Tab-separated table of C-alpha atoms and ligand atoms in Angstrom:
chain	number	residue	atom	x	y	z
A	1	MET	CA	9.632	-0.411	-18.539
A	2	SER	CA	10.980	-3.664	-16.738
A	3	TYR	CA	8.579	-5.254	-13.689
A	4	ALA	CA	11.170	-6.939	-12.717
A	5	ALA	CA	12.495	-2.966	-10.708
A	6	ILE	CA	9.731	-2.684	-9.063
A	7	HIS	CA	9.153	-7.112	-8.061
A	8	PRO	CA	11.335	-10.165	-8.607
A	9	ASN	CA	8.525	-11.880	-10.087
A	10	TRP	CA	6.627	-9.683	-11.810
A	11	GLU	CA	7.697	-9.981	-15.511
A	12	LYS	CA	6.320	-12.774	-16.084
A	13	PRO	CA	2.631	-13.099	-15.495
A	14	ARG	CA	1.156	-14.106	-11.465
A	15	ASP	CA	1.332	-17.824	-10.797
A	16	ASN	CA	-1.609	-17.368	-7.904
A	17	MET	CA	-2.692	-14.407	-6.400
A	18	VAL	CA	-0.557	-14.198	-3.543
A	19	ASP	CA	2.490	-14.521	-6.025
A	20	GLY	CA	5.056	-10.983	-5.176
A	21	TYR	CA	2.358	-10.195	-2.473
A	22	SER	CA	3.569	-7.342	0.015
A	23	LEU	CA	2.677	-6.836	4.131
A	24	GLU	CA	2.282	-3.507	6.241
A	25	MET	CA	3.426	-2.843	9.270
A	26	THR	CA	3.384	0.429	12.075
A	27	ALA	CA	6.428	1.112	13.220
A	28	LYS	CA	5.507	0.487	16.694
A	29	GLU	CA	5.139	-3.788	15.287
A	30	ILE	CA	8.854	-4.572	16.075
A	31	GLU	CA	7.664	-7.476	18.099
A	32	GLY	CA	4.957	-8.215	15.817
A	33	LEU	CA	7.392	-8.163	12.493
A	34	ARG	CA	9.769	-10.840	14.010
A	35	GLU	CA	7.242	-12.904	15.634
A	36	ALA	CA	6.054	-13.269	11.680
A	37	ALA	CA	8.386	-13.003	9.913
A	38	PRO	CA	8.946	-16.759	9.582
A	39	LEU	CA	6.583	-17.066	7.951
A	40	ILE	CA	7.030	-14.541	5.425
A	41	ARG	CA	8.580	-15.430	2.638
A	42	PRO	CA	12.910	-14.007	2.027
A	43	LYS	CA	12.428	-11.196	-0.372
A	44	THR	CA	9.106	-9.341	0.890
A	45	GLN	CA	8.491	-6.892	0.057
A	46	ILE	CA	7.242	-4.509	4.088
A	47	ALA	CA	5.916	-1.586	3.912
A	48	VAL	CA	6.193	0.188	7.365
A	49	THR	CA	3.396	3.164	7.653
A	50	PHE	CA	3.703	7.351	8.928
A	51	LEU	CA	1.394	7.305	10.928
A	52	PRO	CA	0.722	9.648	13.927
A	53	GLY	CA	2.166	8.727	17.189
A	54	GLU	CA	5.260	6.704	15.843
A	55	GLU	CA	9.079	8.434	16.229
A	56	MET	CA	10.632	9.021	13.084
A	57	GLU	CA	13.780	6.957	14.699
A	58	GLN	CA	10.928	4.356	15.133
A	59	ARG	CA	10.519	4.232	11.391
A	60	VAL	CA	13.341	3.535	10.750
A	61	GLU	CA	14.778	0.652	13.320
A	62	ALA	CA	11.557	-0.586	11.602
A	63	ALA	CA	13.180	-0.221	8.176
A	64	VAL	CA	16.951	-1.714	9.092
A	65	LEU	CA	14.131	-4.355	10.174
A	66	VAL	CA	12.928	-5.071	7.906
A	67	ARG	CA	16.502	-5.042	6.009
A	68	GLU	CA	17.832	-6.989	8.579
A	69	LEU	CA	15.341	-10.099	8.641
A	70	GLY	CA	15.818	-10.600	4.715
A	71	PHE	CA	12.783	-7.985	3.943
A	72	GLU	CA	12.555	-5.771	1.105
A	73	PRO	CA	11.040	-2.284	3.279
A	74	ILE	CA	8.955	-0.166	1.287
A	75	VAL	CA	8.859	3.530	3.568
A	76	HIS	CA	5.858	5.227	3.627
A	77	LEU	CA	5.928	9.214	3.048
A	78	SER	CA	2.904	11.290	4.242
A	79	ALA	CA	3.391	14.783	2.957
A	80	ARG	CA	0.549	17.232	5.498
A	81	ARG	CA	2.217	14.422	8.171
A	82	LEU	CA	5.689	16.011	7.367
A	83	THR	CA	7.050	19.325	8.781
A	84	SER	CA	9.415	20.691	7.170
A	85	LEU	CA	11.761	19.923	4.271
A	86	GLU	CA	14.784	18.787	6.503
A	87	GLU	CA	12.859	16.530	8.275
A	88	LEU	CA	11.915	14.802	4.139
A	89	ASP	CA	15.681	14.605	3.901
A	90	LYS	CA	16.963	13.066	7.154
A	91	TYR	CA	14.444	10.699	7.298
A	92	VAL	CA	14.973	9.879	3.571
A	93	SER	CA	18.938	10.197	3.973
A	94	ASP	CA	18.401	7.886	7.137
A	95	ILE	CA	16.246	5.488	5.922
A	96	SER	CA	18.048	5.240	2.793
A	97	SER	CA	21.826	5.177	4.987
A	98	LYS	CA	20.707	3.178	7.291
A	99	ALA	CA	17.928	0.375	5.340
A	100	GLY	CA	19.720	0.734	1.609
A	101	VAL	CA	15.819	2.308	1.082
A	102	LYS	CA	15.263	2.055	-2.197
A	103	ARG	CA	10.925	1.881	-2.957
A	104	VAL	CA	8.795	4.391	-1.320
A	105	PHE	CA	5.043	5.380	-0.206
A	106	ILE	CA	4.175	8.816	-1.335
A	107	ILE	CA	0.896	8.914	0.091
A	108	ALA	CA	-1.118	12.369	1.066
A	109	GLY	CA	-2.152	11.661	4.623
A	110	ASP	CA	-5.280	12.656	5.843
A	111	PRO	CA	-4.316	16.106	7.891
A	112	PRO	CA	-6.672	18.417	6.746
A	113	GLU	CA	-4.435	21.310	7.115
A	114	PRO	CA	-1.421	19.952	6.466
A	115	GLU	CA	1.312	20.155	9.378
A	116	GLY	CA	4.286	21.289	7.131
A	117	PRO	CA	4.771	22.940	3.693
A	118	PHE	CA	3.855	19.674	1.770
A	119	SER	CA	0.177	19.072	1.108
A	120	ASP	CA	0.593	16.516	-1.713
A	121	SER	CA	1.993	13.783	-2.822
A	122	LEU	CA	2.663	15.309	-5.981
A	123	GLN	CA	5.141	17.717	-3.925
A	124	ILE	CA	7.000	15.321	-1.969
A	125	ILE	CA	8.015	13.690	-5.919
A	126	GLU	CA	8.882	17.373	-7.451
A	127	SER	CA	11.126	17.916	-4.299
A	128	GLY	CA	14.690	16.580	-5.197
A	129	VAL	CA	14.749	14.238	-2.358
A	130	LEU	CA	13.717	10.588	-3.433
A	131	GLU	CA	15.796	10.006	-6.573
A	132	LYS	CA	19.405	12.773	-4.077
A	133	TYR	CA	18.900	9.285	-1.341
A	134	GLY	CA	19.138	6.974	-4.589
A	135	ILE	CA	14.965	6.088	-4.860
A	136	GLU	CA	13.824	4.201	-7.494
A	137	ILE	CA	10.770	2.947	-7.100
A	138	VAL	CA	7.854	4.949	-5.837
A	139	GLY	CA	4.457	4.327	-5.546
A	140	VAL	CA	1.349	6.610	-5.652
A	141	GLY	CA	-1.928	6.077	-3.893
A	142	GLY	CA	-5.160	4.872	-5.645
A	143	HIS	CA	-8.071	4.990	-5.113
A	144	PRO	CA	-10.913	2.419	-6.278
A	145	GLU	CA	-13.877	4.237	-4.438
A	146	GLY	CA	-12.976	7.687	-4.899
A	147	HIS	CA	-12.069	9.789	-2.223
A	148	PRO	CA	-14.324	12.149	0.115
A	149	ASN	CA	-12.237	15.592	-0.308
A	150	VAL	CA	-11.526	14.765	-4.315
A	151	SER	CA	-13.899	14.041	-7.454
A	152	LYS	CA	-12.770	11.081	-9.397
A	153	SER	CA	-12.085	12.557	-12.711
A	154	ASP	CA	-10.154	14.819	-10.473
A	155	LEU	CA	-8.401	12.426	-8.620
A	156	TRP	CA	-7.158	10.181	-12.188
A	157	VAL	CA	-5.432	13.760	-12.744
A	158	TRP	CA	-3.442	13.625	-9.838
A	159	MET	CA	-2.841	10.517	-10.404
A	160	GLU	CA	-1.448	10.626	-14.061
A	161	LYS	CA	0.302	13.636	-12.699
A	162	LYS	CA	2.585	11.736	-9.942
A	163	LEU	CA	3.289	8.862	-12.225
A	164	ALA	CA	4.982	11.719	-14.967
A	165	ALA	CA	7.050	13.079	-12.058
A	166	VAL	CA	8.413	10.147	-10.632
A	167	ARG	CA	9.601	9.608	-14.638
A	168	ALA	CA	11.093	12.162	-14.980
A	169	HIS	CA	13.254	12.541	-11.755
A	170	GLY	CA	13.662	9.135	-13.173
A	171	MET	CA	11.983	6.949	-11.100
A	172	VAL	CA	9.843	3.463	-12.116
A	173	PRO	CA	6.156	4.790	-10.508
A	174	LEU	CA	3.446	2.032	-9.908
A	175	VAL	CA	0.153	2.305	-7.909
A	176	VAL	CA	-0.315	1.343	-4.730
A	177	THR	CA	-4.481	1.285	-3.593
A	178	GLN	CA	-6.389	2.027	-0.811
A	179	PHE	CA	-7.846	-1.381	0.815
A	180	ALA	CA	-11.397	-2.325	-0.223
A	181	PHE	CA	-14.219	-4.397	0.512
A	182	ASP	CA	-15.651	-4.684	-3.437
A	183	ASP	CA	-14.114	-6.745	-5.610
A	184	ASP	CA	-16.353	-4.377	-8.829
A	185	ALA	CA	-15.269	-1.455	-8.291
A	186	ILE	CA	-12.295	-3.147	-7.582
A	187	VAL	CA	-12.300	-4.850	-11.496
A	188	GLU	CA	-14.445	-1.699	-12.974
A	189	TRP	CA	-11.433	0.909	-12.012
A	190	ILE	CA	-8.847	-0.866	-12.812
A	191	LYS	CA	-10.530	-1.352	-16.171
A	192	GLU	CA	-11.174	2.390	-15.447
A	193	MET	CA	-7.463	2.942	-16.089
A	194	ARG	CA	-6.159	1.311	-18.516
A	195	GLY	CA	-9.529	2.416	-21.030
A	196	ARG	CA	-7.087	5.581	-20.177
A	197	GLY	CA	-3.784	4.088	-20.623
A	198	ILE	CA	-2.373	4.312	-17.576
A	199	ASP	CA	-0.576	0.908	-17.813
A	200	VAL	CA	1.730	1.026	-14.518
A	201	PRO	CA	1.832	-1.927	-12.243
A	202	VAL	CA	-0.594	-2.098	-9.828
A	203	ARG	CA	-0.433	-3.352	-5.760
A	204	LEU	CA	-4.646	-3.992	-5.147
A	205	GLY	CA	-4.723	-2.905	-1.410
A	206	ILE	CA	-7.630	-5.386	0.459
A	207	PRO	CA	-7.368	-5.977	4.367
A	208	GLY	CA	-5.668	-9.319	6.028
A	209	PRO	CA	-8.317	-11.605	8.449
A	210	ALA	CA	-8.892	-9.239	11.117
A	211	GLY	CA	-12.039	-8.539	13.668
A	212	ILE	CA	-15.330	-7.882	11.654
A	213	LYS	CA	-15.052	-5.078	14.784
A	214	ARG	CA	-11.960	-3.775	13.680
A	215	LEU	CA	-12.708	-4.723	10.496
A	216	LEU	CA	-15.815	-2.116	10.189
A	217	GLY	CA	-13.330	0.467	12.304
A	218	PHE	CA	-10.284	0.457	9.965
A	219	ALA	CA	-13.391	1.080	7.638
A	220	LYS	CA	-15.021	4.119	8.476
A	221	ARG	CA	-11.584	6.027	9.682
A	222	CYS	CA	-10.125	5.320	6.463
A	223	GLY	CA	-13.035	6.006	4.360
A	224	VAL	CA	-13.844	2.910	2.696
A	225	GLY	CA	-17.237	1.568	1.581
A	226	ALA	CA	-18.443	-1.435	3.831
A	227	SER	CA	-22.490	-1.129	3.472
A	228	ALA	CA	-24.091	-4.946	4.287
A	229	SER	CA	-24.005	-5.144	0.821
A	230	VAL	CA	-20.513	-5.466	0.270
A	231	MET	CA	-19.875	-6.787	3.612
A	232	LYS	CA	-21.764	-9.730	1.864
A	233	LYS	CA	-20.100	-10.100	-0.840
A	234	TYR	CA	-17.384	-9.675	1.439
A	235	GLY	CA	-18.810	-12.919	4.000
A	236	VAL	CA	-19.559	-10.484	6.491
A	237	SER	CA	-22.683	-9.957	8.253
A	238	LEU	CA	-24.040	-6.853	9.711
A	239	THR	CA	-26.054	-8.784	12.007
A	240	ASN	CA	-23.372	-10.773	14.065
A	241	LEU	CA	-20.062	-8.273	14.065
A	242	ILE	CA	-19.184	-11.362	16.687
A	243	GLY	CA	-15.781	-13.389	15.233
A	244	SER	CA	-12.794	-13.077	12.351
A	245	ALA	CA	-13.708	-12.737	8.512
A	246	GLY	CA	-10.139	-13.151	6.221
A	247	PRO	CA	-10.564	-12.016	2.115
A	248	ASP	CA	-11.153	-15.189	0.562
A	249	LYS	CA	-14.307	-14.269	-1.134
A	250	LEU	CA	-12.422	-11.257	-2.806
A	251	VAL	CA	-9.203	-12.672	-3.561
A	252	ALA	CA	-11.387	-15.652	-5.600
A	253	SER	CA	-13.727	-13.085	-6.794
A	254	LEU	CA	-10.439	-10.956	-8.028
A	255	GLU	CA	-8.973	-13.926	-9.387
A	256	LYS	CA	-11.805	-14.021	-11.720
A	257	GLY	CA	-12.164	-10.224	-12.776
A	258	LEU	CA	-8.416	-9.345	-12.936
A	259	THR	CA	-7.271	-11.405	-16.498
A	260	PRO	CA	-4.413	-11.008	-18.067
A	261	GLU	CA	-6.250	-7.723	-20.711
A	262	LEU	CA	-6.046	-6.127	-17.304
A	263	GLY	CA	-2.202	-5.816	-16.841
A	264	ARG	CA	0.066	-6.554	-14.816
A	265	VAL	CA	-1.902	-6.681	-10.739
A	266	ARG	CA	-0.772	-8.507	-7.395
A	267	LEU	CA	-1.893	-7.674	-4.041
A	268	HIS	CA	-1.089	-6.097	-1.141
A	269	LEU	CA	-2.771	-7.038	2.505
A	270	TYR	CA	-3.401	-4.767	5.395
A	271	PRO	CA	-2.609	-6.656	8.689
A	272	PHE	CA	-4.466	-3.873	10.945
A	273	GLY	CA	-1.588	-5.372	13.627
A	274	ALA	CA	-1.718	-8.733	12.933
A	275	LEU	CA	0.629	-9.117	10.185
A	276	LYS	CA	1.439	-13.347	11.222
A	277	ALA	CA	-2.415	-14.254	10.299
A	278	SER	CA	-1.787	-12.366	7.498
A	279	ALA	CA	1.474	-14.450	6.886
A	280	GLU	CA	-0.427	-17.361	7.396
A	281	TRP	CA	-3.133	-16.229	5.336
A	282	ILE	CA	-0.776	-15.421	2.447
A	283	ASN	CA	0.822	-19.456	3.636
A	284	ASP	CA	-2.867	-20.810	3.158
A	285	TYR	CA	-3.914	-19.646	-0.110
A	286	GLU	CA	-1.512	-20.543	-1.494
A	287	ALA	CA	-0.339	-24.252	-0.427
A	288	LYS	CA	-4.580	-24.318	-1.897
A	289	HIS	CA	-3.442	-23.261	-4.739
B	301	NAI	N1	-2.232	3.547	2.284
B	301	NAI	C1	-2.306	4.723	2.970
B	301	NAI	O1	-2.137	5.299	4.489
B	301	NAI	C2	-4.047	5.626	2.403
B	301	NAI	C3	-4.502	6.726	2.424
B	301	NAI	N2	-5.471	7.026	1.991
B	301	NAI	C4	-5.699	8.814	1.544
B	301	NAI	O2	-5.847	9.230	0.519
B	301	NAI	C5	-5.741	10.433	0.368
B	301	NAI	C6	-4.932	10.838	-0.910
B	301	NAI	O3	-3.419	10.480	-1.226
B	301	NAI	P1	-3.012	10.869	-2.386
B	301	NAI	O4	-3.883	10.352	-3.136
B	301	NAI	O5	-2.077	10.955	-1.907
B	301	NAI	O6	-3.684	12.569	-2.901
B	301	NAI	P2	-2.630	13.721	-3.595
B	301	NAI	O7	-1.301	13.735	-2.796
B	301	NAI	O8	-2.405	13.172	-4.842
B	301	NAI	O9	-3.620	15.090	-3.621
B	301	NAI	C7	-5.027	14.688	-4.906
B	301	NAI	C8	-5.761	15.772	-3.893
B	301	NAI	O10	-6.215	15.773	-2.824
B	301	NAI	C9	-5.705	17.229	-1.951
B	301	NAI	N3	-5.859	15.986	-0.686
B	301	NAI	C10	-5.550	15.425	-0.130
B	301	NAI	N4	-5.563	14.385	1.075
B	301	NAI	C11	-6.356	15.167	0.992
B	301	NAI	C12	-6.648	15.809	2.723
B	301	NAI	N5	-6.699	15.107	3.833
B	301	NAI	N6	-7.960	16.780	2.515
B	301	NAI	C13	-8.499	17.460	1.947
B	301	NAI	N7	-8.118	17.077	0.947
B	301	NAI	C14	-6.854	16.218	0.674
B	301	NAI	C15	-4.841	17.665	-2.408
B	301	NAI	O11	-4.853	18.561	-1.601
B	301	NAI	C16	-4.536	17.433	-4.030
B	301	NAI	O12	-4.873	18.006	-4.415
B	301	NAI	C17	-4.983	10.482	1.762
B	301	NAI	O13	-6.144	11.658	2.960
B	301	NAI	C18	-4.544	9.696	2.762
B	301	NAI	O14	-4.729	9.690	4.179
B	301	NAI	C19	-5.993	6.992	0.392
B	301	NAI	C20	-5.294	5.147	0.208
B	301	NAI	C21	-4.170	4.300	1.689
B	302	MHF	N1	-6.990	7.554	5.472
B	302	MHF	C1	-6.951	6.148	5.189
B	302	MHF	N2	-5.899	6.644	6.724
B	302	MHF	C2	-4.803	6.240	6.750
B	302	MHF	O1	-4.143	6.156	8.191
B	302	MHF	C3	-4.695	4.788	6.531
B	302	MHF	C4	-5.186	3.835	5.800
B	302	MHF	N3	-6.481	4.965	4.567
B	302	MHF	N4	-5.435	3.637	4.519
B	302	MHF	C5	-4.716	2.335	5.496
B	302	MHF	C6	-4.246	2.148	6.199
B	302	MHF	C7	-3.666	0.616	6.768
B	302	MHF	N5	-3.253	1.773	8.536
B	302	MHF	C8	-2.990	1.857	9.985
B	302	MHF	C9	-3.114	2.065	11.096
B	302	MHF	C10	-3.348	1.658	12.740
B	302	MHF	C11	-2.651	1.103	12.925
B	302	MHF	C12	-2.660	-0.185	13.989
B	302	MHF	O2	-2.507	-1.488	14.026
B	302	MHF	N6	-2.427	0.987	15.011
B	302	MHF	C13	-2.759	0.062	15.545
B	302	MHF	C14	-2.008	0.812	16.764
B	302	MHF	C15	-1.036	1.433	16.357
B	302	MHF	C16	0.332	1.217	16.145
B	302	MHF	O3	0.830	0.292	16.430
B	302	MHF	O4	1.138	2.225	15.232
B	302	MHF	C17	-3.581	-0.695	16.873
B	302	MHF	O5	-3.922	-1.303	17.081
B	302	MHF	O6	-5.000	0.032	15.951
B	302	MHF	C18	-2.731	-0.270	11.227
B	302	MHF	C19	-2.569	0.260	9.616
B	302	MHF	C20	-3.567	3.849	8.503
B	302	MHF	N7	-4.078	3.333	7.460
């Protein structure tokens, strides 16, 4: 398989942990992206979320801006938040024609009851809409810490089904993981994935630098583990929530743990609304390595 289809840098082993990184923005972060853009490497892949409170037009505009600024859009599709097949079709048509989108990331989404006909990511892959508008690369979610509603063994079965469906529809799959603070959980999960013979490239989700209260708030909201012991490894003491924290220790540990036999693994930063801080963190890291 061609890694270059996923990212030009991915044909070769990574130079350092931020080689070929990706970022994400909410559909409302138009100004934030403009401000951060000079700090972001050209052609960087930037994901556009599919969150409640965003309008479809805003999401399309965000993807157009990503393209106009010289980056590569990855558009999120949240199965449970899509209200109809027509809405899916129009959205993929719009992002393809207006922003030249070739990459999407499919996620079920948090609503306990679907808002339309789709309750899981597989149904989006199998809808036929993605290839109809020329989508080439499809990311699916990975869960290094498991998922509150799905058993670990079922999650692997779902992953295999989604990757097979992406291929069956003529597109190239990769896995993008939920953010996590726990280096050991991440490395163990990649080992298990490779042990199961799943060799697709992985983008590991890690938090960008952010205020500690904000990080803990997102962890709670997204069901991500942030126990005192895990946060201590990350570099945060739960007895002092003032200030901010970056992923320095986590990334240093991952660099050691993610040995070449674990295959292609790169980072995806979740900036949690602070794109500029994430871009600066990347540039600092790069300067030091
Ligand atoms: N970047 C993001 O926004 C991320 C979000 N998540 C969350 O992970 C969850 C699973 O997503 P996928 O791996 O795409 O699942 P999936 O589409 O592969 O579905 C796997 C199974 O989980 C069930 N399921 C999925 N979401 C559910 C929910 N909210 N409540 C009850 N059952 C649910 C599905 O019905 C299916 O049986 C979603 O709730 C999603 O929002 C996870 C990672 C990153
Ligand atoms: N289970 C789960 N659900 C999610 O919604 C979710 C995850 N996991 N994993 C990480 C991503 C990242 N997510 C987010 C959500 C909101 C902002 C955010 O910046 N919100 C603004 C206001 C809203 C906006 O700009 O659209 C904020 O200031 O909080 C960023 C990332 C949601 N995500």
